mmCIF file of C-alpha atoms in Angstrom:
data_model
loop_
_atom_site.group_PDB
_atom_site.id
_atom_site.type_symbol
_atom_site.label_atom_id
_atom_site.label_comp_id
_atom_site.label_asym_id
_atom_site.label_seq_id
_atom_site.Cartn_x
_atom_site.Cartn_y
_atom_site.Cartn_z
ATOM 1 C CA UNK M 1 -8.514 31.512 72.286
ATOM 2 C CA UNK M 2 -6.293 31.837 68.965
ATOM 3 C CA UNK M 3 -5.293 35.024 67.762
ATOM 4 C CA UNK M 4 -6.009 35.318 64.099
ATOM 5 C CA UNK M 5 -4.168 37.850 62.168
ATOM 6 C CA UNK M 6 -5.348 38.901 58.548
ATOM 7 C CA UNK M 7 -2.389 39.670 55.929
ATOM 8 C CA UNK M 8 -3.052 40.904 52.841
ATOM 9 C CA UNK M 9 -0.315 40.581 50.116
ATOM 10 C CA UNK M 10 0.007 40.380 46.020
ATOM 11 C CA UNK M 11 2.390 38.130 43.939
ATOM 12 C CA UNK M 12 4.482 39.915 41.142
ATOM 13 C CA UNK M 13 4.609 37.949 38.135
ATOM 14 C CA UNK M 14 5.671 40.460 35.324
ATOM 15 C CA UNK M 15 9.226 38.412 35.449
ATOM 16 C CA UNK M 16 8.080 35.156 35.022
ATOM 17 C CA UNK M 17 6.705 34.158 31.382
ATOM 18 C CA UNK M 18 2.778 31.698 30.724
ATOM 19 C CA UNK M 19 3.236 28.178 31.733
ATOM 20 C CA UNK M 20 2.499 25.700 29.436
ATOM 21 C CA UNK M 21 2.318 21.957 30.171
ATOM 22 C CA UNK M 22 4.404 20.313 27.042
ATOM 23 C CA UNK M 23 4.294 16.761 29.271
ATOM 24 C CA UNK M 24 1.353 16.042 30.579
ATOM 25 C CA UNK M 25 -0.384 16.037 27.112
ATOM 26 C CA UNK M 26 -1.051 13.105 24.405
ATOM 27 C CA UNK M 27 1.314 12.560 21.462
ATOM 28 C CA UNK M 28 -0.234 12.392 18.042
ATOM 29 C CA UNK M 29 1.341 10.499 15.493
ATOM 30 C CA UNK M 30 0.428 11.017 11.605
ATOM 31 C CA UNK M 31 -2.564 9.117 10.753
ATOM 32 C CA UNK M 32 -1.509 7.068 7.247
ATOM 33 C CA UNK M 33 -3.240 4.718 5.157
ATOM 34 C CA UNK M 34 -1.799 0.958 5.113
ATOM 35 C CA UNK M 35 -0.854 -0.931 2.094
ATOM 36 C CA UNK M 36 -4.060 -3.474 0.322
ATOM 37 C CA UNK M 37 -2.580 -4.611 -2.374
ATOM 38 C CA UNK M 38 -0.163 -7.146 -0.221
ATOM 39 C CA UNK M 39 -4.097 -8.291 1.366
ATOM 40 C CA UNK M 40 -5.102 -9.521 -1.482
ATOM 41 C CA UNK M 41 -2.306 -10.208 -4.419
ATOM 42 C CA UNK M 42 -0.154 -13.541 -4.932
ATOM 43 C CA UNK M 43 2.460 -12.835 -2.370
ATOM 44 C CA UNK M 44 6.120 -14.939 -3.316
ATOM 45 C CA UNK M 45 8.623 -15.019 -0.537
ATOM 46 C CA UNK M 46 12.109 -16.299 -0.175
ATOM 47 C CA UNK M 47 13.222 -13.982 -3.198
ATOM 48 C CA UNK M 48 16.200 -12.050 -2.459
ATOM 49 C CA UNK M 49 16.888 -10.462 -5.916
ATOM 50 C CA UNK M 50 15.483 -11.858 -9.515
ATOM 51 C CA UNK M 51 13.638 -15.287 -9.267
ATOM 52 C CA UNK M 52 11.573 -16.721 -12.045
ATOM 53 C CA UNK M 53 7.719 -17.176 -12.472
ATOM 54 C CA UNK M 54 7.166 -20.722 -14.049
ATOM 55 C CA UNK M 55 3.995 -20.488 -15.587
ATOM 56 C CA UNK M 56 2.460 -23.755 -17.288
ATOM 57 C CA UNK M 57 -0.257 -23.780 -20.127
ATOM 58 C CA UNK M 58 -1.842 -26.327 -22.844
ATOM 59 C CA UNK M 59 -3.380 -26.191 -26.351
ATOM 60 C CA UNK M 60 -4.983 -29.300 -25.878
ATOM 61 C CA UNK M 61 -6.341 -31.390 -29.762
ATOM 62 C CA UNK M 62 -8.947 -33.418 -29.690
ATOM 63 C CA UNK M 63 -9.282 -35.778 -32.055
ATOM 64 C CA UNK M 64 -12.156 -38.021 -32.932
ATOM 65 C CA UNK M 65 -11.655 -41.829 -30.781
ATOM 66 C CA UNK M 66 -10.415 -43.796 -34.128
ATOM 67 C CA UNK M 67 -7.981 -46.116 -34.422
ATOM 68 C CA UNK M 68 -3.823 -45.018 -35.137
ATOM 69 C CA UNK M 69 -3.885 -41.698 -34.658
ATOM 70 C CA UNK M 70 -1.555 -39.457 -34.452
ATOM 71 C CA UNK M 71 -0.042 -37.601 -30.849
ATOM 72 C CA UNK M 72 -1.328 -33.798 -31.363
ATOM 73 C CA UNK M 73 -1.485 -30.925 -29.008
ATOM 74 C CA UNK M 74 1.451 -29.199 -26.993
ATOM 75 C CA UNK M 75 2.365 -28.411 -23.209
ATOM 76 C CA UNK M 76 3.837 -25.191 -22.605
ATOM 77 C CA UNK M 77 6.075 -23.980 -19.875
ATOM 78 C CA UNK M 78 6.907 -20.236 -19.806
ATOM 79 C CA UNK M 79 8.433 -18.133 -17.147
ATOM 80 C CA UNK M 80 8.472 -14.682 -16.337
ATOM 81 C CA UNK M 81 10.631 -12.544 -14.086
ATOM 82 C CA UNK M 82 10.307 -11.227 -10.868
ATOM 83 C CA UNK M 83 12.893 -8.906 -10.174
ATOM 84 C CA UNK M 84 13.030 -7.543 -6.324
ATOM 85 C CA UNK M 85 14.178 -3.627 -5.394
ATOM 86 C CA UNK M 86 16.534 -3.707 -2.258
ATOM 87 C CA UNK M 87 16.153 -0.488 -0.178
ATOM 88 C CA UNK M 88 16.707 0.233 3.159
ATOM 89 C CA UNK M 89 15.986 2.977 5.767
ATOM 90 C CA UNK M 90 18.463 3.667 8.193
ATOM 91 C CA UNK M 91 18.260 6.480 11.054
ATOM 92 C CA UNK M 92 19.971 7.745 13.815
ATOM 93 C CA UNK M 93 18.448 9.929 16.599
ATOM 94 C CA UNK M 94 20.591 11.784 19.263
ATOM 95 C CA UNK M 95 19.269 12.121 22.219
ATOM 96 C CA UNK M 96 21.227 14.705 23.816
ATOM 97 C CA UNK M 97 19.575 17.252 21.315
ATOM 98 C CA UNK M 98 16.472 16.257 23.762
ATOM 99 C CA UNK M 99 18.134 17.862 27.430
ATOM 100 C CA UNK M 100 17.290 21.275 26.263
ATOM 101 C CA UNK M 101 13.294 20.655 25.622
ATOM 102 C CA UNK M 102 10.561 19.325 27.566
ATOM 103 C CA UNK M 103 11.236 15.533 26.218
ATOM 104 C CA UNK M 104 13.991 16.105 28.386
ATOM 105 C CA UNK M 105 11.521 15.102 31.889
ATOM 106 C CA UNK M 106 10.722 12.353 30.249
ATOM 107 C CA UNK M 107 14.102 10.989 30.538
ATOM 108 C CA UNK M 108 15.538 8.461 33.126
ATOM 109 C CA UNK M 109 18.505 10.332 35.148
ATOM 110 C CA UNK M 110 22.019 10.063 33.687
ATOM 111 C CA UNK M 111 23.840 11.711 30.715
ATOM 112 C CA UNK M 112 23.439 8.697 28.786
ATOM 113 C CA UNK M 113 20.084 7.667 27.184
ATOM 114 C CA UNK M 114 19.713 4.256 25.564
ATOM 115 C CA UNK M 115 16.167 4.969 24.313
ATOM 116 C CA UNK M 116 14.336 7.935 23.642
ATOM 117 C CA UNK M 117 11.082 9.356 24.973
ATOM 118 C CA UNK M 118 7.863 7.930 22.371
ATOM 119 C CA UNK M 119 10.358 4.954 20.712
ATOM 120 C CA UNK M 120 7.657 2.848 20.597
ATOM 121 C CA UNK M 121 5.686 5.452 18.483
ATOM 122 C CA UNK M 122 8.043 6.581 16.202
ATOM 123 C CA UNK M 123 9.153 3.164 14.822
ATOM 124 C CA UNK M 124 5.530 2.591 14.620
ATOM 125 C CA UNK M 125 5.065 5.816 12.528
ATOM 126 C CA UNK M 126 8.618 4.495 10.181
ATOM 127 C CA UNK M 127 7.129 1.154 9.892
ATOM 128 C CA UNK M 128 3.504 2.795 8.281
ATOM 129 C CA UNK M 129 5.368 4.927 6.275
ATOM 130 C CA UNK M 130 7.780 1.819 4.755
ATOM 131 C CA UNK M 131 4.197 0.007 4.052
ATOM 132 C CA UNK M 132 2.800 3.404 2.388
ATOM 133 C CA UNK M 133 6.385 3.365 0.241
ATOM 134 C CA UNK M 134 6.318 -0.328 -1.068
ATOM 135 C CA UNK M 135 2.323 0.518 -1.394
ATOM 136 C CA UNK M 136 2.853 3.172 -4.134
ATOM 137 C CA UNK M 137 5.985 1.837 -5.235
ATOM 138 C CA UNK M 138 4.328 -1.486 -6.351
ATOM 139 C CA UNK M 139 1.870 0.287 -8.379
ATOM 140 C CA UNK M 140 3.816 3.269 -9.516
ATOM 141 C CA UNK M 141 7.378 2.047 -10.350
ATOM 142 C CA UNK M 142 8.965 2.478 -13.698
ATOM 143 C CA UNK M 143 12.503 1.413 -14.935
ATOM 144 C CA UNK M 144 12.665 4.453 -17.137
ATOM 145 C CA UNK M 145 13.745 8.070 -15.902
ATOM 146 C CA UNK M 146 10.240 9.833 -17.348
ATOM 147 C CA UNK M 147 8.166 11.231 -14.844
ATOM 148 C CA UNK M 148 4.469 11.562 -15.824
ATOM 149 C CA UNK M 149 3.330 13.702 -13.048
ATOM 150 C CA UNK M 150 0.672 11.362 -11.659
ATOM 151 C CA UNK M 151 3.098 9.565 -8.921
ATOM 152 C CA UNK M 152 5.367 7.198 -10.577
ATOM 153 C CA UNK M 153 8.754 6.370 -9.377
ATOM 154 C CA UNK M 154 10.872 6.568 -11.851
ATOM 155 C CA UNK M 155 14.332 4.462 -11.877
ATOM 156 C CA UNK M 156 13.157 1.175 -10.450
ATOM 157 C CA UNK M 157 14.583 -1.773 -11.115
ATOM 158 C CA UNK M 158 11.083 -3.138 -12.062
ATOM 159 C CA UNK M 159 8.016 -1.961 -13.799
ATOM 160 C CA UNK M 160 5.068 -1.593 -11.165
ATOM 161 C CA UNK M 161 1.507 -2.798 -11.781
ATOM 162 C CA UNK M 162 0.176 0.031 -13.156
ATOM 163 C CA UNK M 163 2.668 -0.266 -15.984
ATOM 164 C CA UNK M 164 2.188 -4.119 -16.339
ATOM 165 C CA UNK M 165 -1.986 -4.176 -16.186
ATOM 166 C CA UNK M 166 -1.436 -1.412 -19.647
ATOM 167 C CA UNK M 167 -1.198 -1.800 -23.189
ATOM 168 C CA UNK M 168 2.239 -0.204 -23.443
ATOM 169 C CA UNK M 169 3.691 -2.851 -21.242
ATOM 170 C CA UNK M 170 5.590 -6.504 -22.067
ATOM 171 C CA UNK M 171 2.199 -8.189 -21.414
ATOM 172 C CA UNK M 172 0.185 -6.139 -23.293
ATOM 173 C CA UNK M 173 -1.596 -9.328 -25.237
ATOM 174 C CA UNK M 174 -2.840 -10.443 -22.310
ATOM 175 C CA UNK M 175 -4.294 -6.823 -21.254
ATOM 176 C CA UNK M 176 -7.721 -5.271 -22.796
ATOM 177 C CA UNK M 177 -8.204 -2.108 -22.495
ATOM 178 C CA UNK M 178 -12.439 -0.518 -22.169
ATOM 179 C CA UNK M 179 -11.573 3.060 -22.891
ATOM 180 C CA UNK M 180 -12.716 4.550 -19.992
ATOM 181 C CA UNK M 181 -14.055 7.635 -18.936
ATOM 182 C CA UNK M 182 -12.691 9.461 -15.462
ATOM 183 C CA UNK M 183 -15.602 9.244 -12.838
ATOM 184 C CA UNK M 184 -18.434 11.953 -12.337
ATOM 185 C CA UNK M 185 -21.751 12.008 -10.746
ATOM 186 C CA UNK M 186 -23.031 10.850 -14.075
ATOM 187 C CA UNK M 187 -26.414 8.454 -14.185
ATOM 188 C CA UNK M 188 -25.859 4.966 -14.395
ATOM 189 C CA UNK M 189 -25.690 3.627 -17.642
ATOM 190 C CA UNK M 190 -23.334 7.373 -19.201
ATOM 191 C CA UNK M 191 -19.733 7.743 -19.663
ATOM 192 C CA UNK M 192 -18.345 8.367 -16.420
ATOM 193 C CA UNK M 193 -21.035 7.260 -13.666
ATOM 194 C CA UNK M 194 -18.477 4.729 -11.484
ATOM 195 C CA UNK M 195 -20.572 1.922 -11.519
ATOM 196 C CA UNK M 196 -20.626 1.966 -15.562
ATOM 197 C CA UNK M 197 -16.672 2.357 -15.563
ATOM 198 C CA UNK M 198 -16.218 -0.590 -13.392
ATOM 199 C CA UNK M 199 -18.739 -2.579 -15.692
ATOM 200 C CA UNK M 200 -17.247 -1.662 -19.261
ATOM 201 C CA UNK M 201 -13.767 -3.053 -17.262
ATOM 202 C CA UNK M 202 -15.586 -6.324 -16.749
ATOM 203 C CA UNK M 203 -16.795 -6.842 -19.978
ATOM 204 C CA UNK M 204 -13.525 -6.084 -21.340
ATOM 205 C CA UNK M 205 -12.223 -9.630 -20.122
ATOM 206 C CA UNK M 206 -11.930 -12.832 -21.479
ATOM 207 C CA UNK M 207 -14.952 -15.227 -21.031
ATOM 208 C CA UNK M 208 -12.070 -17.373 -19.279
ATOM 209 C CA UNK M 209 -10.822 -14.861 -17.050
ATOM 210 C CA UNK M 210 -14.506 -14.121 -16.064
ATOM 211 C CA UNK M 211 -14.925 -17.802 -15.195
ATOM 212 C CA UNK M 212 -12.231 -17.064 -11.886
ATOM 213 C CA UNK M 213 -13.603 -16.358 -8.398
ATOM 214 C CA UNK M 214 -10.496 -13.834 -7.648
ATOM 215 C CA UNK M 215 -10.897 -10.879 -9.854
ATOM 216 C CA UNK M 216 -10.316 -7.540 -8.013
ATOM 217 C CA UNK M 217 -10.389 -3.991 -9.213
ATOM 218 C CA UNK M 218 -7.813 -1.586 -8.015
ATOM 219 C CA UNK M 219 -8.862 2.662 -8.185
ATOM 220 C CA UNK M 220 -7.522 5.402 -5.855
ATOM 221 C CA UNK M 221 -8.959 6.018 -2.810
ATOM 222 C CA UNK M 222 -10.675 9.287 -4.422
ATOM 223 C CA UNK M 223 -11.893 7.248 -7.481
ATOM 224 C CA UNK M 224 -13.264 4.279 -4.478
ATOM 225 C CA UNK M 225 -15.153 7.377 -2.663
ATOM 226 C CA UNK M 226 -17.004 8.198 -5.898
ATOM 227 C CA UNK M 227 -17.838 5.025 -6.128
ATOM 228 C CA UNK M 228 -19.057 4.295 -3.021
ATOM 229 C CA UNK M 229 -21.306 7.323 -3.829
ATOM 230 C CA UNK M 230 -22.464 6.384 -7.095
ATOM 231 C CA UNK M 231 -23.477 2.892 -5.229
ATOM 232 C CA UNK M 232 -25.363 4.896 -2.185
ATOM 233 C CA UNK M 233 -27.273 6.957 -4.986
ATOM 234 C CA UNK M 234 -28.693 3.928 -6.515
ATOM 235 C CA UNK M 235 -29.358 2.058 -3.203
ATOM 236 C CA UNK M 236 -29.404 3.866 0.045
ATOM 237 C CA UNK M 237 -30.605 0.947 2.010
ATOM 238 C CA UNK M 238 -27.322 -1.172 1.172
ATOM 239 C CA UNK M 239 -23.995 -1.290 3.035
ATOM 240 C CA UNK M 240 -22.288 -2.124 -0.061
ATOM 241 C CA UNK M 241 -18.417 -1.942 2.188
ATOM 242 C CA UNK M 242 -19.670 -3.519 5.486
ATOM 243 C CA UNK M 243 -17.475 -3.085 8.442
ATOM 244 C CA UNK M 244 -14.457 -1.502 6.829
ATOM 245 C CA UNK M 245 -11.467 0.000 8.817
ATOM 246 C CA UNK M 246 -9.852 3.017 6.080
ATOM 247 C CA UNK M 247 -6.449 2.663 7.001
ATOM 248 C CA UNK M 248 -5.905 -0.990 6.170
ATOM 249 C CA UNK M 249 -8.785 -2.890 3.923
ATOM 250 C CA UNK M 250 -11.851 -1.455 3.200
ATOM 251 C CA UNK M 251 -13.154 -3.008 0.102
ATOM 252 C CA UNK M 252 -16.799 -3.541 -1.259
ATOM 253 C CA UNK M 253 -17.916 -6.027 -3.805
ATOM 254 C CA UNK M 254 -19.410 -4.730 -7.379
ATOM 255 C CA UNK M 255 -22.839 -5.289 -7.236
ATOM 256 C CA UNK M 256 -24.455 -8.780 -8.803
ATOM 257 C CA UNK M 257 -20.803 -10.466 -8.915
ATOM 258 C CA UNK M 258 -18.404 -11.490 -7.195
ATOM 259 C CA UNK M 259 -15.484 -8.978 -7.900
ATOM 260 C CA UNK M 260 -13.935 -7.089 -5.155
ATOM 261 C CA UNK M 261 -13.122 -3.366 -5.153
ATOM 262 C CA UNK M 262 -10.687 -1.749 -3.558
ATOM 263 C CA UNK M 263 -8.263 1.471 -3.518
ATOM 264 C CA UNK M 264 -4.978 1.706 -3.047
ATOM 265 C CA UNK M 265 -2.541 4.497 -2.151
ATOM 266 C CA UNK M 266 -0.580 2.979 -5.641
ATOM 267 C CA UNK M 267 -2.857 4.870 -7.716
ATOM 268 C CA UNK M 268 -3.747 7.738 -5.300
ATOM 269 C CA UNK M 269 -2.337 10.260 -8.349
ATOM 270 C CA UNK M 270 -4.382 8.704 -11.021
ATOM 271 C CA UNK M 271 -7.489 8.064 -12.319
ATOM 272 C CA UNK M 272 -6.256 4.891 -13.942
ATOM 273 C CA UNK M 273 -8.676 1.901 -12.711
ATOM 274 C CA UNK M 274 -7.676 -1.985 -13.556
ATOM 275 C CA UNK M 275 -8.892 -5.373 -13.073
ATOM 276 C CA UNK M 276 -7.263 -8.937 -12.804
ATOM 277 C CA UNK M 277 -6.878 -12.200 -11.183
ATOM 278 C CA UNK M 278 -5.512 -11.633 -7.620
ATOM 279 C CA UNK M 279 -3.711 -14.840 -8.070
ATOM 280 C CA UNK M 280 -1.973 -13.587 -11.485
ATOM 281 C CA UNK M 281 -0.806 -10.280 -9.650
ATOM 282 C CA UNK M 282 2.724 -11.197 -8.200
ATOM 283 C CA UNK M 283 4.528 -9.540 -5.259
ATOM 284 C CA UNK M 284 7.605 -10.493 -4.524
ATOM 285 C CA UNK M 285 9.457 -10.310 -1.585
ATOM 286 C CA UNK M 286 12.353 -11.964 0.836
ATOM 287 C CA UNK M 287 10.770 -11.507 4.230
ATOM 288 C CA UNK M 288 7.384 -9.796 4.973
ATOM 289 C CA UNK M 289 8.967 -9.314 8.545
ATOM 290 C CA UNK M 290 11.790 -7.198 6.719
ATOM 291 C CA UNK M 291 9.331 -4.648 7.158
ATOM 292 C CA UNK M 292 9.927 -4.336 10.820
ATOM 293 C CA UNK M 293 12.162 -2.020 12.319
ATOM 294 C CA UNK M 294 14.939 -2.619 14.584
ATOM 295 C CA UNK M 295 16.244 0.023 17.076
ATOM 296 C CA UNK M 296 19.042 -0.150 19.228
ATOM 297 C CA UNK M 297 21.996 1.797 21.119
ATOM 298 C CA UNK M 298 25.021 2.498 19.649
ATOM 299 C CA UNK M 299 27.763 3.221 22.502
ATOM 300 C CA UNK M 300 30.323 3.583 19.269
ATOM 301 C CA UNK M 301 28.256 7.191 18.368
ATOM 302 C CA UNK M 302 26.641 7.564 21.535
ATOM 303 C CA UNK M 303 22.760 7.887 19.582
ATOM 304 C CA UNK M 304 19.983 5.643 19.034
ATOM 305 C CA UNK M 305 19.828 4.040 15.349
ATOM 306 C CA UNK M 306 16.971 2.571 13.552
ATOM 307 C CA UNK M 307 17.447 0.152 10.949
ATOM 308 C CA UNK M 308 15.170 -1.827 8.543
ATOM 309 C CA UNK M 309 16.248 -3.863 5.051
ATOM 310 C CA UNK M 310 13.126 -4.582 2.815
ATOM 311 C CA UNK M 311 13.113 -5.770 -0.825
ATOM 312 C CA UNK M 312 9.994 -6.107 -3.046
ATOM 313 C CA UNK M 313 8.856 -6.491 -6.568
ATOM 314 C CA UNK M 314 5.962 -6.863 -9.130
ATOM 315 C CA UNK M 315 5.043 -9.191 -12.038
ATOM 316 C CA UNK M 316 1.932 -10.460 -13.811
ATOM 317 C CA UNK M 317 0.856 -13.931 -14.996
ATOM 318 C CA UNK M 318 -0.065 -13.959 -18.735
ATOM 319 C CA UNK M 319 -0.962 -16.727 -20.888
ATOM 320 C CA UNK M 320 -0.701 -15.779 -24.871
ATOM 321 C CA UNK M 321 -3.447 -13.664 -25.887
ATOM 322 C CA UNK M 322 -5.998 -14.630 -23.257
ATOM 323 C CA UNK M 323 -7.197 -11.378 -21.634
ATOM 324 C CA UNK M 324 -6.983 -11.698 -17.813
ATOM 325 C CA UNK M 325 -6.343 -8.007 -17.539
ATOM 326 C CA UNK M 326 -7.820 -4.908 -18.166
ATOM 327 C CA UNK M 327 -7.458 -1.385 -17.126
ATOM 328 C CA UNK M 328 -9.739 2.104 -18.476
ATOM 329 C CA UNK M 329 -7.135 3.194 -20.514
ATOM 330 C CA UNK M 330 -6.006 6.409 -18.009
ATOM 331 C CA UNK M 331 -2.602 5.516 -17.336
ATOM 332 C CA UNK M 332 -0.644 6.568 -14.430
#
């Protein structure tokens, strides 16, 4: 037979402080909205600073089929210029500021480190928040030092879209402007109700530029949401945006055309709202892979760096007076 003792005894933790598990849990990067306005615009590569638009138009005569006439009419060739912002993010992280915390067990042995724990993640996080930078910064750039409050970036080396689609820009002939109203929960059909706004922009065009199957409307993402709404009040039994993911391209198309909508983070400050041929909206750009990051290990300073070199730029496509723009009149 065994002989079974029974001890009884306490522990004595009053020295020892609450565990917490900092390791064994999920990281959680910032949740940002992508850039659209790359999605859907004319997108120019290969430019590494100023590179011109060549733009080509007619005024065509027609003359009745008689005999020795006379050569009328005239070919034009304009350009405009699309001048590119060089910028660059540059980073260094040092891991040994990492032995004294919990990122420290997640950590291959050794006093030297060529990555760091979550690399992966963070340059993903850098690389969103470059795409959320050249987002607003197409939109909201300005080459003057005035700040208006509503999110432009003054100091630019070129003037965004939200400057260009205005009538205070260079292009302003070829931009109409349908005195808008900032959107409400008004009824359809009053000054304010979304769908109404987005309709007096329409009718503000040329007959020609309504002719084009491109034409896309550009609000803020609170402006789009009020939309949306207005378009679910006057039809709940349509899914007017589809299957829509909100951090990259959720769009919806303006009912009876064939117009997209969609927000961008450009005019997230502003209730300005425009309108214009996709193809006459011009972002320009060297690489669209500049974007990417690069990370590496220095053994010069003993850290991990993180490097990326991006350009980009804006322009517009006019042709005389022929108005293939038009915003509400709200500027940023």
């Amino acid at each position: 037979m065994s002989n079974l003792k029974n001890s009884k005894f306490s522990y004595d933790v009053s020295t020892i402080g609450d565990y917490s598990d900092q390791v064994g849990g999920q990281l959680l990067a910032k949740a940002l909205i992508g850039g659209t306005t790359a999605s859907v615009v004319n997108v120019r590569t290969g430019i590494k600073g100023t590179q011109a638009l060549n733009l080509l138009d007619s005024t065509p005569v027609f003359q009745a089929g008689n005999c020795s006439l006379s050569p009328s009419g005239e070919t034009q060739f304009t350009q405009h210029s699309i001048v590119t912002c060089p910028e660059t993010l540059f980073e260094s992280l040092c891991y040994k500021t990492l032995f004294d915390t919990y990122q420290s067990m997640l950590m291959k042995a050794g006093q030297t480190q060529e990555t760091v724990p979550f690399q992966e993640m963070i340059l993903e996080l850098k690389k969103n928040q470059i795409q959320q930078r050249v987002e607003k910064a197409l939109w909201g750039s300005t080459t003057g030092s005035t700040s208006t409050g509503f999110g432009n970036i003054t100091g630019q080396c070129f003037n965004g879209f939200a400057t260009l689609i205005s009538t205070g820009s260079t292009f302003a002939s070829g931009v109409a402007v349908s005195s808008g109203t900032t959107f409400g929960t008004q009824a359809y059909g009053t000054a304010g109700n979304p769908i109404t706004e987005v309709d007096l922009l329409i009718n503000a065009l040329d007959a020609d530029a309504l002719s084009r199957e491109d034409l896309v409307v550009f609000m803020s993402y609170s402006n789009f949401r009020k939309y949306v709404q207005a378009l679910t009040k006057a039809n709940f039994f349509t899914n007017y945006i589809g299957s829509a993911d909100i951090t990259s391209n959720m769009s919806a198309v303006h009912p009876n055309t064939n117009i997209k909508v969609l927000p961008t983070l450009g005019l997230n400050a502003s209730n300005q709202v425009t309108i214009g041929p996709a193809e006459y909206m011009i972002y320009g750009v060297d690489l669209l892979s500049d974007e990417t990051l690069r990370a590496w290990y220095s053994i010069d300073f003993d850290e991990i760096r993180i490097r990326s070199n991006y350009n980009y730029g804006a322009t517009i496509a006019t042709f005389g007076s022929t108005k293939y723009f038009a915003y509400n009149g709200l500027g940023l």
